[in-house]
Amino acid sequence: MAAVRGVVTCVRVSAAFYSTRSAGRTPLSQKWTVLQQNARRFSTNQSGRAYIWPATAVGVACGLTAGAALYLTRRKNPVGAKSAPTFEHDPTPGGFRTNLPEFSLQEVSRHKTKADRIWITYKSGVYDITEFVESHPGGSSKILLAAGGAVEPFWAMYAVHKDNPEVFELLEPLRIGNISRKDLIEMQRTKKSDPNDPFASEPGRHPALAPSSSKPFNAEPPAELLVDNYITPNELFFVRNHLPVPQVDMKNYVLTVGGEGLKKHSFTLDELKEKFKHRKMVATIQCAGNRRSNMMEVKKIKGLSWGIAAISNAEWTGVFLSDILAHLGLADPEKRGELKHVQFEGLDLDPEKAPYGGSIPIEKALDPSGDVLLAWDMNGEPLSRDHGFPLRVIAPGIIGARQVKWLSKVWVSPDESPSHWQQNDYKGFAPQVDWDTVDFKKSPAIQEYPVQSAICEPKDGAVWDNEEEVTVRGYAYSGGGREIIRVDVSADGGKTWHPTELVAKPNQGYNRTWAWTLWEADVPLPKDSKGKEVELCAKAVDSAYNTQPESFKPYWNLRGVVANAWHRVHIKVEDDEDN
Amino acid sequence: MAAVRGVVTCVRVSAAFYSTRSAGRTPLSQKWTVLQQNARRFSTNQSGRAYIWPATAVGVACGLTAGAALYLTRRKNPVGAKSAPTFEHDPTPGGFRTNLPEFSLQEVSRHKTKADRIWITYKSGVYDITEFVESHPGGSSKILLAAGGAVEPFWAMYAVHKDNPEVFELLEPLRIGNISRKDLIEMQRTKKSDPNDPFASEPGRHPALAPSSSKPFNAEPPAELLVDNYITPNELFFVRNHLPVPQVDMKNYVLTVGGEGLKKHSFTLDELKEKFKHRKMVATIQCAGNRRSNMMEVKKIKGLSWGIAAISNAEWTGVFLSDILAHLGLADPEKRGELKHVQFEGLDLDPEKAPYGGSIPIEKALDPSGDVLLAWDMNGEPLSRDHGFPLRVIAPGIIGARQVKWLSKVWVSPDESPSHWQQNDYKGFAPQVDWDTVDFKKSPAIQEYPVQSAICEPKDGAVWDNEEEVTVRGYAYSGGGREIIRVDVSADGGKTWHPTELVAKPNQGYNRTWAWTLWEADVPLPKDSKGKEVELCAKAVDSAYNTQPESFKPYWNLRGVVANAWHRVHIKVEDDEDN
């Protein structure tokens, strides 16, 4: 496989898994096991309390600029800082070396490119990895994700690094210094938060999550990490918060369930777990705004500038909403009367103390094949605070905005949720509709997402060193349980197309395919591509033969939602003279 | 409303309904009544007997020349015989060749085996296919059915042969002679149809139905009549027959229902009607090949050249398949075991006496919200012979090919229907796949259709006499019960878009919207359009925000199915000087 240059590649989360490619593919069942193990191994329990990195996964962060800075200042017990720095000489990997110079984290953060030299930190140590990058076994692009900052958060995702002496044999000779004592102490110091900041008690986040906004926190993982994992590790799962993350006191937590003309019930989490059958399901969640930045290339849009990774895939455990509604006496569809929607409320409050809310059609909620869960567990761990601790809705095949987190209330009603996000957001319009003419009442609230796909590797702007073919990898997904049946890739802007291999896909049944498909292809490059720019495109087809639009212009909409035109990535095919 | 000129407008089935437009719109409920009355008025009982066209409804139309002319000539003249044989040299395939010997039909009939040499006839030609038999792409057994006689009746059942130059390239080098003049004259003289012709007892059809092929009969109504009626009158409902229409003797008719590991049941039609609850439902049926002619503009496709009207909408009466399957003990989804498909067989037989067949996923069949009917009634009349008398499947939201007519057997199985049409037809492929590389096993059988729309008025090539705006009308429909939420129309080839009014649409519920939507808009013409050609485009969006592709090229496929790119119509805006 040709290497991408000029773009980061690095440790592969499941290096063992994907490196089998040349020696024949790992069967999917085996991949799953590995992936699930990875997901579990790297999941940490953030349930309802301040986030503490497990000591084994600790790593000093820095450099990943925004993410890391935010992360560091928020930590009580910062990643990688020893419990009591003594600054005595410590010869173990990453230990403080009294015989080496000190560098501030700010100084480290300036070393991100070959020209500036590429530095990373591990525990107290600073390393110059410039000459090592190209020979990194996991590829150069992945190790470069840590450039200018801490390597631990990335190692945490790749089991191969854990306590591996071979890793330290490669790393330690590259040691050039220590993080400055001042920064190590600062990292250690308890941060005093502003008591008036509604975001003061936000949980910690993985520095690889690139925020579109920090208050509320909205962030997506690097695309090339995303597509390395069929099951997205919890720390890398994209985060879409509309409001501050609530702090839930489990002593008082109850879920209220009822509806117009129905008896009201309350359940503690334990009662829910006891009363109803537990269900497990793998489902992808995608923000309706995923790929908005691609749509913005046509015309400006208000809203978070999501890249291509506001989408992730996990295994959820919970109870069927249909079982709970049956408990309310709603099992018989003919007894529903005027009840048409199931509304959800979260514990996250807007400045006027109104909760976040959303609703789904009652048909989806009542259908056992609709697989709507009230879930408390994500990849074998209790939900983290960012993902809705203690309970959230998983309404598979439907946009993320309806899958309400920090769930406090389920209410069956003739009407949709009255919340801002159901009524005046998350709706699509024709391209001619602008903010002067829009009438949100005229368009239905989005439920199912249309067919989507994106190229995760190579990245836009990559330089490619093989003039024969390019290895392209990505994801594809469709709403409503529709399976992905095909992904085509082009290396000439859409003139000719090549098949891809669907390397990891679910087998969940007719119109119950809730999880995404990962795909890969070695695509021949056009003749005489050397030294030229090549436009790669991807387009997926779902089981109802729905397709992605060729371009965004005819489907631009003022909220920048359901952005699913062909994904286009431009790479430069390296000329020999470039070397 | 501006008038269309230069295009056929002619008889409007429900002219009364649509002409109300200028005086304010008719409420939908009223439209429905009118439409249903119309549907009844123009329905005739064709059940199992020769078709008689009621005098009151005969609107033989001025401009419906092509269809009617074709219809008339085909009824009188047997396949292949020229209207007046002149025996001049004719170099076209099957033409009379003055330079070749003549053979009597009796002589031809003696050549049926390899030992005797294998001869067939096509039109006036006699061919020795002995050496070709083994390499026949459809297998040797099929071509041998024609040994010693005419090949046309068999070709008629396999659309791939129709007007296909590749077929003639293979056939013509095998030419050895002509049918004798005496026999050709005799064939011409006998106006009565050949008793061996499997199509000898076809029912009569409305002359407005323009056939894509006459044996088997495949035809669509004029688009402008189609969109005049929310409920398509029975006579205008498009016809898609794969084989000769069977003659069903109701004395012996039974439906067999069973499956692997299940008890077998037989029901007469009366028993079905007595045992199970009757259901009524409005549902659109669309041929998976609808709009193939539009896709063919990119690159040639073998198959019937459907226009935009291989789609129609009717109210069906029957019983739920889910009720019948519950009777078999299949109501509990967890008891299904390995049973995954419900296969259907028709009474229409191919030349080897194998029935037409298709299957649908068991999830669709068992789900009461899937609304699959076994129907005996169409718009208040028993099914006509062309539409499946006495019983057919209505699997709403799914392509027509699975909605088996003349239903004789329902069989629950771990496997899809083994029929040719399920296994080796009605599948989509990527544009790079051609007849040399296609592997039908690699693509799933189409079930749900993607979102579709077309402009029914004005027609391509129309001259428009209003320079300000153009009145555009059409239909939109999506598979899987997904509702049409919007149709946009452009009068500048897709640069700018205008909203349409959804003038007739169903209200059938979430993912149970089985009937189409009719739409209309007065669209401003671009400035200075006078005397110029204008490109109109339409595109629909369904409730899952699926969209139609901008062009056919990236979605061209070798079977020409799911052709749902934007519909484009070119009109000429009249110049004053044209008058």
XYZ file of N, CA and C in Angstrom, chain B residues 270-433:
492
model
N -63.021 -17.539 -3.325
C -64.120 -17.314 -2.383
C -63.700 -17.615 -0.949
N -62.905 -18.667 -0.780
C -62.433 -18.987 0.572
C -61.550 -17.880 1.134
N -60.681 -17.343 0.293
C -59.838 -16.230 0.730
C -60.699 -15.064 1.188
N -61.715 -14.782 0.367
C -62.588 -13.643 0.672
C -63.385 -13.871 1.955
N -63.711 -15.140 2.240
C -64.506 -15.437 3.439
C -63.645 -15.459 4.689
N -62.465 -16.042 4.582
C -61.645 -16.311 5.757
C -60.970 -15.073 6.335
N -60.588 -14.135 5.473
C -59.728 -13.048 5.941
C -60.406 -11.684 5.772
N -60.002 -10.774 6.641
C -60.569 -9.431 6.639
C -60.213 -8.704 5.327
N -61.200 -8.017 4.763
C -60.943 -7.279 3.518
C -60.264 -5.946 3.826
N -59.328 -5.569 2.975
C -58.586 -4.314 3.153
C -58.608 -3.557 1.840
N -58.660 -2.235 1.963
C -58.584 -1.379 0.779
C -57.371 -0.466 0.928
N -56.705 -0.194 -0.140
C -55.512 0.637 -0.052
C -55.204 1.251 -1.404
N -54.839 2.523 -1.395
C -54.395 3.160 -2.632
C -52.878 2.998 -2.723
N -52.408 2.464 -3.813
C -50.964 2.272 -3.975
C -50.569 2.464 -5.441
N -49.414 3.062 -5.600
C -48.826 3.261 -6.922
C -47.963 2.056 -7.270
N -48.052 1.638 -8.518
C -47.094 0.627 -8.995
C -46.236 1.279 -10.066
N -44.944 1.043 -9.972
C -44.019 1.565 -10.975
C -43.150 0.411 -11.455
N -42.977 0.330 -12.775
C -42.038 -0.641 -13.321
C -40.626 -0.180 -13.000
N -39.756 -1.118 -12.601
C -38.358 -0.757 -12.317
C -37.678 -0.175 -13.549
N -38.259 -0.406 -14.734
C -37.682 0.121 -15.971
C -38.283 1.449 -16.406
N -39.183 2.022 -15.575
C -39.764 3.322 -15.942
C -38.650 4.329 -16.243
N -38.846 5.109 -17.291
C -37.904 6.151 -17.739
C -36.597 5.564 -18.317
N -36.626 4.296 -18.693
C -35.424 3.726 -19.306
C -35.021 4.514 -20.551
N -36.009 4.968 -21.306
C -35.682 5.715 -22.540
C -34.869 6.973 -22.216
N -35.141 7.584 -21.055
C -34.340 8.750 -20.658
C -32.896 8.329 -20.374
N -32.743 7.203 -19.688
C -31.393 6.723 -19.374
C -30.635 6.311 -20.639
N -31.386 5.800 -21.615
C -30.779 5.352 -22.874
C -30.120 6.496 -23.637
N -30.516 7.724 -23.327
C -29.904 8.857 -24.037
C -28.406 8.930 -23.744
N -27.988 8.387 -22.616
C -26.559 8.359 -22.269
C -25.843 7.276 -23.070
N -26.422 6.087 -23.070
C -25.789 4.943 -23.724
C -26.855 3.880 -23.903
N -26.770 3.124 -24.965
C -27.808 2.160 -25.301
C -28.027 1.113 -24.211
N -29.247 0.680 -24.075
C -29.600 -0.352 -23.101
C -30.524 -1.349 -23.781
N -30.294 -2.629 -23.547
C -31.217 -3.645 -24.032
C -32.462 -3.617 -23.152
N -33.609 -3.762 -23.735
C -34.832 -3.808 -22.935
C -35.889 -2.893 -23.497
N -37.074 -2.979 -22.926
C -38.189 -2.166 -23.394
C -37.874 -0.693 -23.192
N -38.206 0.098 -24.189
C -37.890 1.519 -24.121
C -39.035 2.295 -23.461
N -39.182 2.097 -22.147
C -40.254 2.790 -21.431
C -40.045 4.302 -21.445
N -41.154 5.019 -21.597
C -41.113 6.470 -21.410
C -41.242 6.800 -19.936
N -42.021 7.854 -19.624
C -42.105 8.272 -18.224
C -43.383 7.753 -17.552
N -44.155 6.924 -18.275
C -45.473 6.576 -17.746
C -45.642 5.091 -17.433
N -44.534 4.408 -17.142
C -44.663 3.022 -16.671
C -44.907 3.065 -15.164
N -45.919 3.809 -14.807
C -46.288 4.043 -13.397
C -47.760 4.434 -13.380
N -48.497 3.916 -12.418
C -49.916 4.258 -12.305
C -50.334 4.049 -10.858
N -51.528 4.531 -10.529
C -52.001 4.545 -9.145
C -53.438 4.039 -9.089
N -53.703 3.118 -8.185
C -55.070 2.584 -8.099
C -55.417 2.263 -6.657
N -56.708 2.059 -6.430
C -57.159 1.566 -5.128
C -57.375 0.065 -5.254
N -56.756 -0.679 -4.371
C -56.779 -2.140 -4.428
C -57.593 -2.698 -3.266
N -58.290 -3.781 -3.507
C -59.004 -4.470 -2.437
C -58.532 -5.909 -2.387
N -58.279 -6.376 -1.175
C -57.824 -7.750 -1.020
C -57.692 -8.087 0.440
N -56.833 -9.059 0.717
C -56.571 -9.433 2.110
C -55.087 -9.236 2.385
N -54.758 -8.978 3.651
C -53.350 -8.805 4.026
C -52.624 -10.146 3.900
N -51.488 -10.127 3.239
C -50.633 -11.319 3.233
C -50.232 -11.664 4.665
N -50.050 -10.634 5.505
C -49.635 -10.901 6.898
C -50.711 -11.696 7.633
N -51.989 -11.468 7.316
C -53.056 -12.259 7.947
C -52.976 -13.723 7.522
N -52.681 -13.914 6.241
C -52.596 -15.300 5.740
C -51.388 -16.003 6.351
N -50.275 -15.276 6.461
C -49.071 -15.894 7.039
C -49.265 -16.151 8.533
N -50.034 -15.298 9.194
C -50.338 -15.529 10.610
C -51.139 -16.831 10.734
N -52.044 -17.053 9.791
C -52.838 -18.281 9.740
C -51.922 -19.514 9.635
N -50.778 -19.332 9.012
C -49.792 -20.412 8.887
C -48.932 -20.544 10.143
N -49.122 -19.640 11.106
C -48.346 -19.714 12.351
C -47.078 -18.888 12.332
N -46.983 -17.959 11.369
C -45.746 -17.186 11.244
C -45.816 -15.802 11.897
N -46.892 -15.538 12.670
C -47.039 -14.182 13.198
C -45.875 -13.772 14.097
N -45.391 -14.710 14.895
C -44.302 -14.372 15.813
C -42.967 -14.355 15.062
N -42.363 -13.163 14.959
C -41.129 -13.055 14.166
C -40.031 -13.972 14.688
N -40.082 -14.271 15.987
C -38.989 -15.081 16.533
C -39.144 -16.563 16.182
N -40.296 -16.925 15.620
C -40.472 -18.321 15.226
C -40.151 -18.570 13.753
N -39.647 -17.526 13.099
C -39.405 -17.655 11.662
C -38.255 -18.584 11.315
N -37.298 -18.663 12.229
C -36.128 -19.487 11.943
C -35.392 -18.969 10.720
N -35.153 -19.886 9.802
C -34.360 -19.536 8.624
C -35.213 -18.972 7.474
N -36.502 -18.848 7.705
C -37.376 -18.377 6.617
C -37.168 -16.883 6.413
N -36.754 -16.497 5.240
C -36.370 -15.102 5.021
C -37.082 -14.425 3.858
N -37.729 -15.198 3.017
C -38.340 -14.607 1.820
C -39.717 -15.213 1.583
N -40.593 -14.442 0.991
C -41.879 -14.981 0.561
C -41.885 -14.944 -0.962
N -41.929 -16.137 -1.535
C -41.891 -16.287 -2.994
C -43.305 -16.330 -3.552
N -43.451 -15.757 -4.724
C -44.735 -15.778 -5.420
C -44.560 -16.418 -6.798
N -45.574 -17.179 -7.206
C -45.569 -17.708 -8.573
C -46.851 -17.294 -9.265
N -46.737 -16.989 -10.568
C -47.903 -16.648 -11.365
C -48.339 -17.826 -12.220
N -49.486 -17.654 -12.851
C -49.962 -18.679 -13.789
C -49.418 -18.439 -15.191
N -48.671 -17.355 -15.390
C -48.075 -17.092 -16.705
C -46.799 -17.915 -16.830
N -46.681 -18.626 -17.936
C -45.608 -19.616 -18.084
C -44.649 -19.238 -19.194
N -43.377 -19.527 -18.965
C -42.402 -19.286 -20.024
C -42.414 -20.483 -20.982
N -41.642 -20.447 -22.068
C -41.721 -21.522 -23.051
C -41.385 -22.897 -22.483
N -40.673 -22.922 -21.349
C -40.380 -24.220 -20.729
C -41.397 -24.570 -19.650
N -42.489 -23.817 -19.618
C -43.596 -24.036 -18.666
C -43.221 -23.681 -17.227
N -42.146 -22.916 -17.060
C -41.815 -22.416 -15.724
C -42.592 -21.118 -15.514
N -43.148 -20.932 -14.293
C -43.961 -19.734 -14.067
C -43.110 -18.484 -13.853
N -43.715 -17.345 -14.149
C -43.120 -16.087 -13.709
C -43.070 -16.114 -12.184
N -42.025 -15.529 -11.616
C -41.916 -15.526 -10.155
C -41.176 -14.329 -9.619
N -41.380 -14.082 -8.341
C -40.670 -13.015 -7.648
C -40.797 -13.259 -6.166
N -39.982 -12.558 -5.370
C -40.131 -12.707 -3.921
C -39.869 -11.384 -3.233
N -40.350 -11.289 -2.002
C -40.100 -10.107 -1.167
C -39.554 -10.583 0.174
N -38.864 -9.686 0.909
C -38.333 -10.085 2.215
C -39.479 -10.431 3.167
N -39.265 -11.416 4.025
C -40.326 -11.859 4.937
C -40.736 -10.738 5.892
N -39.791 -9.847 6.212
C -40.120 -8.746 7.118
C -41.225 -7.883 6.530
N -41.106 -7.604 5.239
C -42.134 -6.806 4.566
C -43.464 -7.567 4.554
N -43.393 -8.868 4.285
C -44.617 -9.664 4.149
C -45.352 -9.820 5.470
N -44.609 -9.939 6.562
C -45.236 -10.214 7.857
C -45.683 -8.968 8.593
N -45.145 -7.822 8.210
C -45.432 -6.589 8.933
C -46.803 -6.050 8.514
N -47.779 -5.985 9.432
C -49.080 -5.445 9.039
C -48.945 -4.014 8.495
N -47.933 -3.259 8.949
C -47.709 -1.913 8.410
C -47.054 -1.963 7.033
N -46.629 -3.150 6.629
C -46.067 -3.311 5.287
C -47.162 -3.323 4.230
N -48.400 -3.615 4.693
C -49.583 -3.482 3.833
C -49.530 -4.316 2.557
N -48.900 -5.477 2.599
C -48.882 -6.319 1.394
C -50.242 -7.011 1.246
N -50.855 -6.812 0.102
C -52.180 -7.373 -0.176
C -52.098 -8.496 -1.199
N -53.008 -9.444 -1.066
C -53.363 -10.292 -2.205
C -54.704 -9.721 -2.665
N -54.680 -9.097 -3.841
C -55.819 -8.259 -4.249
C -56.557 -8.863 -5.427
N -57.890 -8.731 -5.386
C -58.724 -9.204 -6.494
C -59.451 -8.068 -7.189
N -59.271 -6.860 -6.670
C -60.092 -5.755 -7.127
C -59.232 -4.510 -7.309
N -59.508 -3.798 -8.380
C -58.720 -2.612 -8.753
C -59.712 -1.512 -9.088
N -59.724 -0.470 -8.285
C -60.663 0.639 -8.485
C -62.117 0.157 -8.561
N -62.457 -0.763 -7.707
C -63.847 -1.186 -7.609
C -64.293 -2.207 -8.642
N -63.369 -2.681 -9.453
C -63.696 -3.696 -10.459
C -62.782 -4.895 -10.252
N -63.282 -6.104 -10.570
C -62.364 -7.249 -10.512
C -61.141 -6.978 -11.406
N -60.023 -7.505 -11.017
C -58.811 -7.323 -11.832
C -59.087 -7.709 -13.277
N -58.580 -6.950 -14.215
C -58.675 -7.336 -15.625
C -57.642 -8.434 -15.895
N -57.765 -9.060 -17.029
C -56.790 -10.114 -17.363
C -55.378 -9.545 -17.407
N -55.202 -8.347 -17.960
C -53.848 -7.774 -18.037
C -53.266 -7.464 -16.654
N -54.138 -7.253 -15.684
C -53.627 -6.851 -14.376
C -53.659 -7.975 -13.356
N -53.869 -9.218 -13.847
C -53.627 -10.349 -12.958
C -54.824 -11.157 -12.525
N -55.954 -11.037 -13.229
C -57.144 -11.794 -12.851
C -56.810 -13.261 -12.617
N -57.228 -13.872 -11.509
C -58.164 -13.321 -10.523
C -57.503 -12.688 -9.292
N -56.180 -12.847 -9.121
C -55.542 -12.423 -7.869
C -54.105 -12.000 -8.154
N -53.689 -10.914 -7.532
C -52.301 -10.501 -7.692
C -51.758 -10.003 -6.356
N -50.434 -9.914 -6.305
C -49.775 -9.334 -5.137
C -49.730 -7.816 -5.304
N -50.061 -7.094 -4.251
C -49.756 -5.671 -4.172
C -48.788 -5.516 -2.999
N -47.526 -5.301 -3.323
C -46.488 -5.108 -2.300
C -46.077 -3.641 -2.395
N -46.795 -2.764 -1.705
C -46.625 -1.338 -1.961
C -45.227 -0.846 -1.566
N -44.715 0.109 -2.346
C -43.389 0.655 -2.071
C -42.271 -0.146 -2.701
N -42.658 -1.240 -3.354
C -41.690 -2.161 -3.968
C -41.916 -2.160 -5.478
N -40.907 -2.483 -6.244
C -41.049 -2.433 -7.703
C -42.122 -3.396 -8.201
N -42.691 -3.054 -9.361
C -43.775 -3.843 -9.936
C -43.419 -5.306 -10.157
N -42.161 -5.578 -10.494
C -41.771 -6.946 -10.862
C -42.030 -7.966 -9.758
N -42.078 -7.504 -8.492
C -42.316 -8.464 -7.390
C -43.802 -8.617 -7.090
N -44.642 -7.797 -7.704
C -46.073 -7.787 -7.395
C -46.769 -8.726 -8.382
N -46.488 -9.995 -8.156
C -46.803 -11.035 -9.131
C -48.311 -11.095 -9.426
N -48.629 -11.181 -10.721
C -50.010 -11.242 -11.189
C -50.401 -12.710 -11.393
N -51.715 -12.940 -11.598
C -52.228 -14.303 -11.833
C -51.658 -15.251 -10.770
N -51.719 -14.812 -9.541
C -51.023 -15.488 -8.441
C -51.543 -16.904 -8.209
N -50.642 -17.865 -8.200
C -51.041 -19.263 -7.975
C -50.426 -19.827 -6.701
N -49.314 -19.242 -6.255
C -48.600 -19.876 -5.145
C -47.853 -18.832 -4.321
N -47.939 -18.987 -2.998
C -47.182 -18.160 -2.048
C -46.357 -19.139 -1.233
N -45.058 -18.988 -1.248
C -44.187 -19.981 -0.630
C -43.132 -19.296 0.232
N -43.099 -19.639 1.536
C -42.144 -19.020 2.462
C -40.878 -19.866 2.477
N -39.757 -19.208 2.323
C -38.521 -19.959 2.061
C -37.304 -19.245 2.644
N -36.240 -19.994 2.894
C -34.986 -19.327 3.265
C -34.396 -18.548 2.079
N -34.879 -18.857 0.859
C -34.247 -18.290 -0.336
C -35.186 -17.369 -1.105
N -34.576 -16.497 -1.877
C -35.352 -15.669 -2.795
C -35.941 -16.548 -3.895
N -36.897 -15.996 -4.639
C -37.457 -16.704 -5.783
C -36.335 -17.142 -6.722
N -36.384 -18.398 -7.188
C -35.343 -18.839 -8.131
C -35.588 -18.327 -9.545
N -36.632 -17.556 -9.764
C -36.989 -17.196 -11.140
C -35.938 -16.307 -11.789
N -35.912 -16.386 -13.110
C -35.014 -15.552 -13.906
C -35.126 -14.089 -13.515
N -36.374 -13.615 -13.262
C -36.595 -12.181 -13.062
C -36.132 -11.711 -11.690
N -36.016 -12.658 -10.750
C -35.489 -12.301 -9.429
C -33.961 -12.428 -9.425
N -33.472 -13.441 -10.131
C -32.041 -13.760 -10.046
C -31.203 -13.001 -11.072
N -31.711 -12.872 -12.289
C -30.861 -12.383 -13.385
C -31.455 -11.201 -14.131
N -32.275 -10.453 -13.463
C -32.882 -9.274 -14.062
C -33.284 -8.376 -12.887
N -33.747 -7.193 -13.145
C -34.213 -6.289 -12.092
C -33.191 -6.130 -10.963
N -31.959 -5.894 -11.380
C -30.893 -5.578 -10.440
C -30.127 -4.387 -10.992
N -29.618 -3.559 -10.124
C -28.835 -2.408 -10.560
C -27.352 -2.691 -10.453
N -26.578 -2.019 -11.295
C -25.119 -2.178 -11.268
C -24.462 -0.815 -11.449
N -23.182 -0.771 -11.172
C -22.432 0.472 -11.366
C -22.255 0.724 -12.867
N -22.032 1.997 -13.245
C -21.968 2.312 -14.681
C -20.840 1.615 -15.431
N -19.795 1.204 -14.710
C -18.680 0.552 -15.412
C -18.970 -0.920 -15.735
N -20.040 -1.476 -15.191
C -20.341 -2.897 -15.418
C -21.063 -3.063 -16.754
